[in-house]
Short mmCIF file of C-alpha atoms in Angstrom, two decimals:
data_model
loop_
_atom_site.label_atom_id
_atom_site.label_comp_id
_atom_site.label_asym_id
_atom_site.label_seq_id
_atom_site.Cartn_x
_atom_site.Cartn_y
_atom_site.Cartn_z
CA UNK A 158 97.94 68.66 48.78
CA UNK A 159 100.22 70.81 50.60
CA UNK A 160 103.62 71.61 48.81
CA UNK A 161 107.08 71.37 50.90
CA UNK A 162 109.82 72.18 48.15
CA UNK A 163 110.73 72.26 44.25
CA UNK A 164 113.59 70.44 42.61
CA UNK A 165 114.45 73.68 40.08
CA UNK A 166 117.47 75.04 41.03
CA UNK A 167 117.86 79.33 40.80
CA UNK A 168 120.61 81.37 40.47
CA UNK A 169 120.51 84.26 43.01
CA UNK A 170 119.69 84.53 45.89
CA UNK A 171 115.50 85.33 46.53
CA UNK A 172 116.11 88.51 48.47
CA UNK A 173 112.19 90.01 47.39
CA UNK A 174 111.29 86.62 48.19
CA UNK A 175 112.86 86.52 51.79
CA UNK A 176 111.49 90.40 52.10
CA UNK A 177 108.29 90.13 51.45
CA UNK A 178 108.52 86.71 54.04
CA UNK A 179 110.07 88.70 56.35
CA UNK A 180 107.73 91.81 56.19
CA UNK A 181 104.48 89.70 56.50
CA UNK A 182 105.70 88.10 59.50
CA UNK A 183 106.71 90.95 61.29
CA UNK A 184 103.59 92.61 60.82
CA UNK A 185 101.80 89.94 61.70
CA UNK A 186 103.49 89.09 65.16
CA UNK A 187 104.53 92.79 65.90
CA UNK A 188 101.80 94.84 64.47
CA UNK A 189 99.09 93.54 64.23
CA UNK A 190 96.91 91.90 67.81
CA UNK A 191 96.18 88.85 66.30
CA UNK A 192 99.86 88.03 66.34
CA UNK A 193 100.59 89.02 69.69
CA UNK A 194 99.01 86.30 71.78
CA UNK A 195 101.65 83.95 70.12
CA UNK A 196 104.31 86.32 71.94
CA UNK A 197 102.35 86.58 75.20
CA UNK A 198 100.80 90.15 74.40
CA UNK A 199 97.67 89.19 73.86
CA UNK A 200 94.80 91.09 76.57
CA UNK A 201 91.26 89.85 76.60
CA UNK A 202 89.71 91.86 74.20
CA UNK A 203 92.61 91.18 72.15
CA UNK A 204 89.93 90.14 69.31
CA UNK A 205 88.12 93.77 69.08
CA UNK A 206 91.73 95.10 69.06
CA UNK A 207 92.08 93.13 65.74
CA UNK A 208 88.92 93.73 64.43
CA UNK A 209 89.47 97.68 64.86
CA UNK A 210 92.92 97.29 63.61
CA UNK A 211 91.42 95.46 60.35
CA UNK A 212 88.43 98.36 60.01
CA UNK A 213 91.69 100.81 60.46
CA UNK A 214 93.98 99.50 57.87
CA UNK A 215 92.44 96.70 55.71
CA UNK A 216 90.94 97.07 52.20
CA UNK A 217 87.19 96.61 52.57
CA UNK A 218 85.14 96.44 49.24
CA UNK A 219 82.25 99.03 50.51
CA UNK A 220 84.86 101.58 51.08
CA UNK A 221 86.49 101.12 47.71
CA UNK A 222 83.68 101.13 45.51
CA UNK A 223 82.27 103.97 47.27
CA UNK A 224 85.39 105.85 47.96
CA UNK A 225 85.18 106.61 51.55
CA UNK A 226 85.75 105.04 54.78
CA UNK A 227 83.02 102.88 56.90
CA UNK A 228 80.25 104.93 58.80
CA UNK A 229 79.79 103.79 62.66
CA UNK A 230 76.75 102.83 61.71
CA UNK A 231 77.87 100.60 59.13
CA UNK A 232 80.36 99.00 61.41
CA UNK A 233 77.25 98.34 63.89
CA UNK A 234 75.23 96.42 61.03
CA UNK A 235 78.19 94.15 60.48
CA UNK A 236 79.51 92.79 63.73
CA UNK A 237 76.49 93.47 65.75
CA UNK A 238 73.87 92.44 63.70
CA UNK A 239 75.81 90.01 60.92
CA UNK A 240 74.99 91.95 57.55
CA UNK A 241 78.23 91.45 55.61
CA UNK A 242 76.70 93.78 52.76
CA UNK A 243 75.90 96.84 54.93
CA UNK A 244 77.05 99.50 52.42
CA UNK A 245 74.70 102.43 52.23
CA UNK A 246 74.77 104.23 49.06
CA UNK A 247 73.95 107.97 51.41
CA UNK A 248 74.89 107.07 54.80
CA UNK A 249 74.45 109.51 57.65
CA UNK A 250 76.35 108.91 60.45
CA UNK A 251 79.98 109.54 61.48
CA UNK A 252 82.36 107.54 59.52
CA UNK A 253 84.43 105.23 62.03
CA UNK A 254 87.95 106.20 61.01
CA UNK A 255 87.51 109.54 58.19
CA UNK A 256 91.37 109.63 57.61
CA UNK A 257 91.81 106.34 56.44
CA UNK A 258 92.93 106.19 52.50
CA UNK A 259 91.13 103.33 51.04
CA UNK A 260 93.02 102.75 48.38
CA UNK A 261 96.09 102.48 50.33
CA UNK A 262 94.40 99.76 52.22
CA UNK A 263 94.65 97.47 49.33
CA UNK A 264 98.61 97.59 49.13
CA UNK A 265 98.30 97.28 53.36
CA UNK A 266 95.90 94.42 52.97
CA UNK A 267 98.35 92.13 50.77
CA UNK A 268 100.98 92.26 54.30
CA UNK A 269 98.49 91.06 57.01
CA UNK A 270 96.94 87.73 57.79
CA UNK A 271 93.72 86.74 59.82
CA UNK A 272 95.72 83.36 62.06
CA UNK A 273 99.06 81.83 61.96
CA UNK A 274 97.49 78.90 59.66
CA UNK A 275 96.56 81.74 56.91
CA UNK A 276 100.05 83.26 57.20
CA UNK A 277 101.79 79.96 57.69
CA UNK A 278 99.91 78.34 54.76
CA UNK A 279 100.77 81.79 52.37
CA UNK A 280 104.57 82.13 53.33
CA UNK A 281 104.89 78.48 52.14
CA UNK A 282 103.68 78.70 49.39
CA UNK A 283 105.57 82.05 48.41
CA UNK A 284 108.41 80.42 49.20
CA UNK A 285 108.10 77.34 47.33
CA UNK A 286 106.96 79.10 43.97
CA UNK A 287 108.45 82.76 44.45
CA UNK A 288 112.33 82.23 44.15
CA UNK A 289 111.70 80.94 40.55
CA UNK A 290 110.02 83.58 39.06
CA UNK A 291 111.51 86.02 41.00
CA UNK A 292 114.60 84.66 39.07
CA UNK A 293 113.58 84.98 35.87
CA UNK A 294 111.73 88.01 36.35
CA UNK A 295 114.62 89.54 38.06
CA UNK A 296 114.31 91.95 41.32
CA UNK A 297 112.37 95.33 40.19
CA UNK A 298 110.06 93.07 37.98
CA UNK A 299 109.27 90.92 40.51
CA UNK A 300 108.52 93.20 42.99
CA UNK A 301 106.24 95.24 40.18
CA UNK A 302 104.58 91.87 39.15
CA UNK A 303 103.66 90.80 43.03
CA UNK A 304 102.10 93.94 43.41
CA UNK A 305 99.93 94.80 40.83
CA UNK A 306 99.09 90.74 40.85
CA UNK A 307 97.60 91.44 44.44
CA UNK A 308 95.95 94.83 43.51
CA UNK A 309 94.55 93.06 40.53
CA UNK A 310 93.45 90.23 42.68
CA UNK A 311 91.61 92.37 45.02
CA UNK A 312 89.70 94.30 42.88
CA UNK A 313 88.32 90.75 41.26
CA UNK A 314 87.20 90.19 44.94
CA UNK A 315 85.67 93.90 45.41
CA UNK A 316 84.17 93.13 41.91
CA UNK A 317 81.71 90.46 42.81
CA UNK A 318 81.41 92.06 46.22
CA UNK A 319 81.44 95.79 46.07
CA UNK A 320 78.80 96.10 48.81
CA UNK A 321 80.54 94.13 51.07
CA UNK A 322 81.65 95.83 54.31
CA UNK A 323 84.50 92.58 55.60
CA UNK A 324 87.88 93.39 55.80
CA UNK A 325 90.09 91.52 53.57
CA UNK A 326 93.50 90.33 54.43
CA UNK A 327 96.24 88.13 53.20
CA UNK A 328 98.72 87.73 50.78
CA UNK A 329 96.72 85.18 48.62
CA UNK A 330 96.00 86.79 45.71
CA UNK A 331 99.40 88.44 45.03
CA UNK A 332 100.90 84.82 45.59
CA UNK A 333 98.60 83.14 43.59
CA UNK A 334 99.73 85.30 40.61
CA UNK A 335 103.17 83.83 41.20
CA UNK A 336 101.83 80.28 41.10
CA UNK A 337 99.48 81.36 37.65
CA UNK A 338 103.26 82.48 36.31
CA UNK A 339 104.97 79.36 37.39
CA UNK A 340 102.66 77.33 35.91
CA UNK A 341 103.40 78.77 32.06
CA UNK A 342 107.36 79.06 33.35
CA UNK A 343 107.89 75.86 34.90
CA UNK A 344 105.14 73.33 34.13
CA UNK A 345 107.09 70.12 34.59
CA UNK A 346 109.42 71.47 37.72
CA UNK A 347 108.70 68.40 40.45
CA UNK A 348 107.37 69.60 43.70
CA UNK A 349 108.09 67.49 46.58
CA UNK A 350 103.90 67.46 47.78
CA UNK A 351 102.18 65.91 50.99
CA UNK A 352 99.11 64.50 50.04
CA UNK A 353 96.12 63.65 52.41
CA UNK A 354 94.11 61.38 51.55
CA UNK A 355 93.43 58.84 54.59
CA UNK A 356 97.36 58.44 54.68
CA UNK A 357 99.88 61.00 54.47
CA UNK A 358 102.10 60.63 52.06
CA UNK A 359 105.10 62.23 50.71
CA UNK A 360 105.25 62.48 46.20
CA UNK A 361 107.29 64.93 43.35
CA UNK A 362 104.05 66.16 41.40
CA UNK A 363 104.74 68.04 37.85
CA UNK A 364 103.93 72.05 38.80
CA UNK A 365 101.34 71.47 36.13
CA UNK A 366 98.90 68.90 37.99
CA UNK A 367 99.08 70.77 41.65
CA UNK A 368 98.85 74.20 40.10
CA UNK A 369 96.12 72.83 38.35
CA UNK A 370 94.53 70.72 40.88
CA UNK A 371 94.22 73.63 43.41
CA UNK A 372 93.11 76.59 40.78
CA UNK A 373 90.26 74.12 40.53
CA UNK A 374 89.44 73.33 44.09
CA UNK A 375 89.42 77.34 44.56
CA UNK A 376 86.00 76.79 42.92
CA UNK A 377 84.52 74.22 45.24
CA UNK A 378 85.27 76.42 47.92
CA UNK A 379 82.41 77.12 50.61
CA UNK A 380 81.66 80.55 50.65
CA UNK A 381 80.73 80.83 54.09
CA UNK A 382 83.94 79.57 55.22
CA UNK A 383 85.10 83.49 54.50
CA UNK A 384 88.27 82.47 51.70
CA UNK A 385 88.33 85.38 49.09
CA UNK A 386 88.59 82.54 46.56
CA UNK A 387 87.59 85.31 43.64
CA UNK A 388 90.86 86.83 44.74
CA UNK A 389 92.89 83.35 44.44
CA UNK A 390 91.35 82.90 40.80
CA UNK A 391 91.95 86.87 39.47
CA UNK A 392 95.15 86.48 41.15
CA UNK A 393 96.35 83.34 39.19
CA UNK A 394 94.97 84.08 36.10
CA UNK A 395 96.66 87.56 35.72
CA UNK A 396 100.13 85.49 36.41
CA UNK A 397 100.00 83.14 34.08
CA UNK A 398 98.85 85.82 31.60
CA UNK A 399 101.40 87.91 31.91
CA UNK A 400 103.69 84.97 31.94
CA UNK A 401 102.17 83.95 28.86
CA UNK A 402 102.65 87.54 27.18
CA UNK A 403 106.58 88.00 28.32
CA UNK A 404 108.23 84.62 28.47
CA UNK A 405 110.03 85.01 25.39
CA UNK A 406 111.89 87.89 27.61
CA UNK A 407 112.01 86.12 30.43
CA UNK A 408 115.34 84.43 29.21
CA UNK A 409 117.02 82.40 32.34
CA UNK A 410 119.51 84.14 34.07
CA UNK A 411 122.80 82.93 33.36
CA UNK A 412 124.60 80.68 36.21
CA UNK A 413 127.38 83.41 37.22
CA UNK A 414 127.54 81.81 40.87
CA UNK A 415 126.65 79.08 43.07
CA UNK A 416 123.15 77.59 42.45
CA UNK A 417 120.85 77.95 45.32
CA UNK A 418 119.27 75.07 46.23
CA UNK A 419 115.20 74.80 47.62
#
């Protein structure tokens, strides 16, 4: 089920909203290599561009848990040889990139995106569910929310794989604490949905059953297909948590101009 729109009106305008939009995208067809070849920049080794750019500026778990950038041979292990979990507790060798903050890398991590599906597929859904709760949660606390939601997210990933030396990108788990949030907020808001099913069709599902429906699927996920669905899960369940905790302040805005239509 892949949602196109909600029918629940907001009163300003979604300017984090378009922001954060905007910022992904330009990162992702300026900045990083990946983007390029779908501006005609691409070269032919285009793909170890992106993988050194990912190494360079992506969270990775090893790093974080250990506090220190990936060692060259570390690097080796996992694209030459495949092991995923290559984190040495005392490593020896050079480390590939030693003025790289790690920490930082989370924050960098939540504005870059592996293919045009994965940042295709995340904008929509930010924009579908992020107006709203940037509404009620107005600018500053939106902004505050999105963030920590994605830190929090990808620290449940580095969690259940601390040894694991894969970049992570995307901006999954921050949005997915906007859906967990819209979920408490807005549980019966339709959402104009394609569903896929032999046919394609075209239905207005409650929030509640296709909030629902996909916080459950993140657990059928395959985990070789390389989806941080631990992310997706702490991600959502720290939004509608915190939703859960404040909506009593989160009092609607007050209709003072136009309504803005999605």
């Amino acid at each position: 089920m892949i949602p196109l729109r909600d029918e629940n009106p907001t009163v300003h305008k979604p300017v984090i909203t378009l922001l954060i939009i905007g910022a992904c995208l330009v990162i992702y067809f300026f900045v990083q290599p990946v983007g390029h070849g779908w501006l005609g920049q691409a070269g032919t080794d285009s793909g170890n561009k992106e993988v050194e750019f990912d190494v360079r500026n992506a969270a990775i778990p090893c790093e974080v848990t250990q506090g220190r950038p990936l060692t060259i041979d570390e690097l080796r292990a996992t694209y030459n040889n495949g092991d995923q979990t290559a984190c040495e507790s005392h490593p020896t060798s050079q480390q590939f990139d030693p003025g790289k903050n790690v920490y930082l890398a989370i924050l960098y991590s939540m504005f870059m995106h592996g293919s045009l599906l994965h940042i295709g597929g995340n904008m929509l859904f930010l924009w579908v569910f992020g107006n709203n709760i940037e509404d009620r949660m107005g600018k500053l606390g939106f902004i505050a929310f999105y963030l920590v939601g994605g830190l929090v997210a990808a620290l449940a990933h580095i969690f259940v794989q601390p040894d694991s030396t894969v970049p992570v990108v995307g901006a999954s788990g921050a949005i997915a604490a906007v859906m967990g949030a819209y979920l408490v907020l807005f549980p019966d808001a339709p959402i104009r949905t394609i569903i896929i099913f032999y046919l394609i069709l075209f239905r207005d599902i409650s929030a509640k059953w296709l909030l629902a429906f996909w916080f459950v699927s993140q657990f059928f996920i395959n985990p070789n297909e390389g989806v941080a669905w631990v992310a997706h899960v702490g991600g959502f369940v720290f939004g509608a948590l915190v939703a859960l905790l404040f909506r009593n302040r989160l009092v609607p805005p007050r209709r003072v101009r136009p309504v803005w239509e999605y």
